[in-house]
């Protein structure tokens, strides 16, 4: 594949850049925390061919010359003298497209959903859209109808007065033969060429009607790799119908669900919806999200509009389907069943609902007895054309399939091997059960390291209790661009977000226990701020696409290598660059070693640290921790008291204070003392954080920094101004003035590139040492037990001997 030739192994890049550094003694301390690599290790028997990155296309789809263009009623523009040449379309196609444009419903549903979720945030957008709609209406009233070819050759101005992109730059898309109105939207989005996964999937899924299993690195455009074929097929079928006189609606029935897309998280489902809406901008295809956190009545109302495409999370979808929601259970015309982040779907917490949803699908693609029964059960009027044509698309950055997956599909032997209690516990079972056909195109474009090509990984070794300090250091000194800090537990998330806020760093949080409205608000705020910081659990690890995320910090390592890939993939997306920093305490070394092993990585970059900053960092952190402790204690007391009062009043109990007068006075004194201490600590900390973070070698005359954040930059400039005005008119002369030099903002990636040190990870060595450490621990334990038993026996002997 082309991608294979272009992609260079990150390992090689590292080797070229830096000399190999010494091994590190800290990494020798290994422990035995549970770790699930979850990624198939390059097994010798080659059982998992997909995941290790074959970077190949499989499935034998036709080359473009072999595809009969006439079948699709499309004329592909050909290049002429290096430029794209467009042809006029058939009149029928013109009329159909015109109609679609005039009909344009463009996202009204989603607006409502979003307004429901967060009215204040979305109010502005609504206003904008209203304005746009009025303008659009004016244009239609004025008999202005765009030509269907507008997508390719109209350098039209849109309602905002913005000029469209120059379509000649989009020539690379031509070979994919997408509908002109889809091309128009793509041009508008500025996507100059299809990404490799789009190039590979669109012909297979859109033109050959194949099922697809697609794997490609994070941020490589997988959403459109399945989204464009859906929209393309809907448009093509509409055109076929427009040509049919006898059986209208044979190919493109109206008012029924055509594509069901399932994503693991609400945020991801909403994001996929928005992405599809953006490419469906010029066509009359409705895309609606169905996720938890939206009022059920509202969602029912949205479904009454009969959207062609529904994007949902398994929980809410199943809730509505099992309640018999008409639009979701009449699946006889479903043309696409899509699983985004498929590997997450087979994990606990999702697969039960998913299994139930899949059981509702008309199962004509496979012929097992079980499934024919399902068809009877769930499908009322099944058009044989539609059933034959349903496509199953399964996507993720981390998909593992066995080498003989296709053969198994052919034999229909996957489910038989699984005991019924296993459920849909593998992508293979799930794909077969969803009706995947044995001629599916298996497209694996992951590179051997699995991680995004432009991602630079690094680590910082530190004690567990110093992680906060290093995090604060990274955010303060290298906090340029957006940063996501990942935690494994909500408790850790709460701890660091509280400490960082006390330290004056504005962070947003995202975890599964938050209300949906708050989750979306956090995402919106994070998106709005170009130097924003999001502290999140793994609920944000998959799929979220936020441009400008420069750094991902693994405050705690995840429980599997696969989650590490997805977390790190929030940066270095869509050909951008980014870096990840893992904070490794002695407790994490075992996990870290397994991680290196999973990626066959024997070199890792150490993130450069300016240790002279640390005394100041630790001073601030110590104050912040004390403040945090006091405030937590206070709020705990308040919460307990209010809980007691609430419950007492609920049972109409009159509460009395049973404390003695002395006790009450003491409590009051304690409270006063703690609030005095809190005030003092806060003043001290405020004084420190009002100044830029200074390294120990900080000169009071010269302020310099190897990397300073915009906040620090601002503080330094203020300080310089203040010093200057202090000394104006004084007799100190030049000597007393403050000079600000070298204020170059440096993000973590730049810092890593300019000073990162490559550390060799000898996995075998690490594994051997891990075994030794474990043996030593076991021996010590045994020895302790032996001594304890010995002492016990002696005591007994003495006792009974005396008697
Ligand atoms: N052809 C293209 N050219 C440029 N950018 C593109 C193209 N297609 C998609 N993108 C952009 O790339 C970004 C990543 O796309 P997307 O979210 O689909 O990636 P993904 O492969 O699904 O990532 P993940 O595995 O993390 O879910 C998005 O911002 C999207 O708008």
mmCIF file of C-alpha atoms in Angstrom, residues 22 25 144 179 226 233 303 339 361 380 396 464 485 492 513 541 575 579 593 625 645 677 704 757 774 789:
data_model
loop_
_atom_site.group_PDB
_atom_site.id
_atom_site.type_symbol
_atom_site.label_atom_id
_atom_site.label_comp_id
_atom_site.label_asym_id
_atom_site.label_seq_id
_atom_site.Cartn_x
_atom_site.Cartn_y
_atom_site.Cartn_z
ATOM 1 C CA UNK A 22 21.967 4.262 29.225
ATOM 2 C CA UNK A 25 17.890 1.725 37.275
ATOM 3 C CA UNK A 144 -31.747 31.088 -7.231
ATOM 4 C CA UNK A 179 -21.843 12.437 -5.642
ATOM 5 C CA UNK A 226 -17.969 4.721 6.646
ATOM 6 C CA UNK A 233 -25.590 4.824 -1.512
ATOM 7 C CA UNK A 303 -37.569 10.027 15.653
ATOM 8 C CA UNK A 339 -20.041 -0.328 14.638
ATOM 9 C CA UNK A 361 -31.803 -6.962 12.641
ATOM 10 C CA UNK A 380 -42.550 -7.524 9.578
ATOM 11 C CA UNK A 396 -11.658 0.865 15.029
ATOM 12 C CA UNK A 464 3.739 8.389 43.082
ATOM 13 C CA UNK A 485 -4.753 14.612 31.278
ATOM 14 C CA UNK A 492 -7.596 10.579 41.028
ATOM 15 C CA UNK A 513 -20.538 10.012 36.667
ATOM 16 C CA UNK A 541 -10.192 8.027 25.431
ATOM 17 C CA UNK A 575 -1.728 14.592 10.051
ATOM 18 C CA UNK A 579 3.141 14.190 22.060
ATOM 19 C CA UNK A 593 7.138 -2.732 30.658
ATOM 20 C CA UNK A 625 -2.380 20.259 49.309
ATOM 21 C CA UNK A 645 -30.692 17.498 58.851
ATOM 22 C CA UNK A 677 -5.224 28.844 58.727
ATOM 23 C CA UNK A 704 14.308 33.915 31.077
ATOM 24 C CA UNK A 757 16.692 11.673 25.930
ATOM 25 C CA UNK A 774 8.864 -11.022 42.643
ATOM 26 C CA UNK A 789 5.399 -19.241 63.330
#
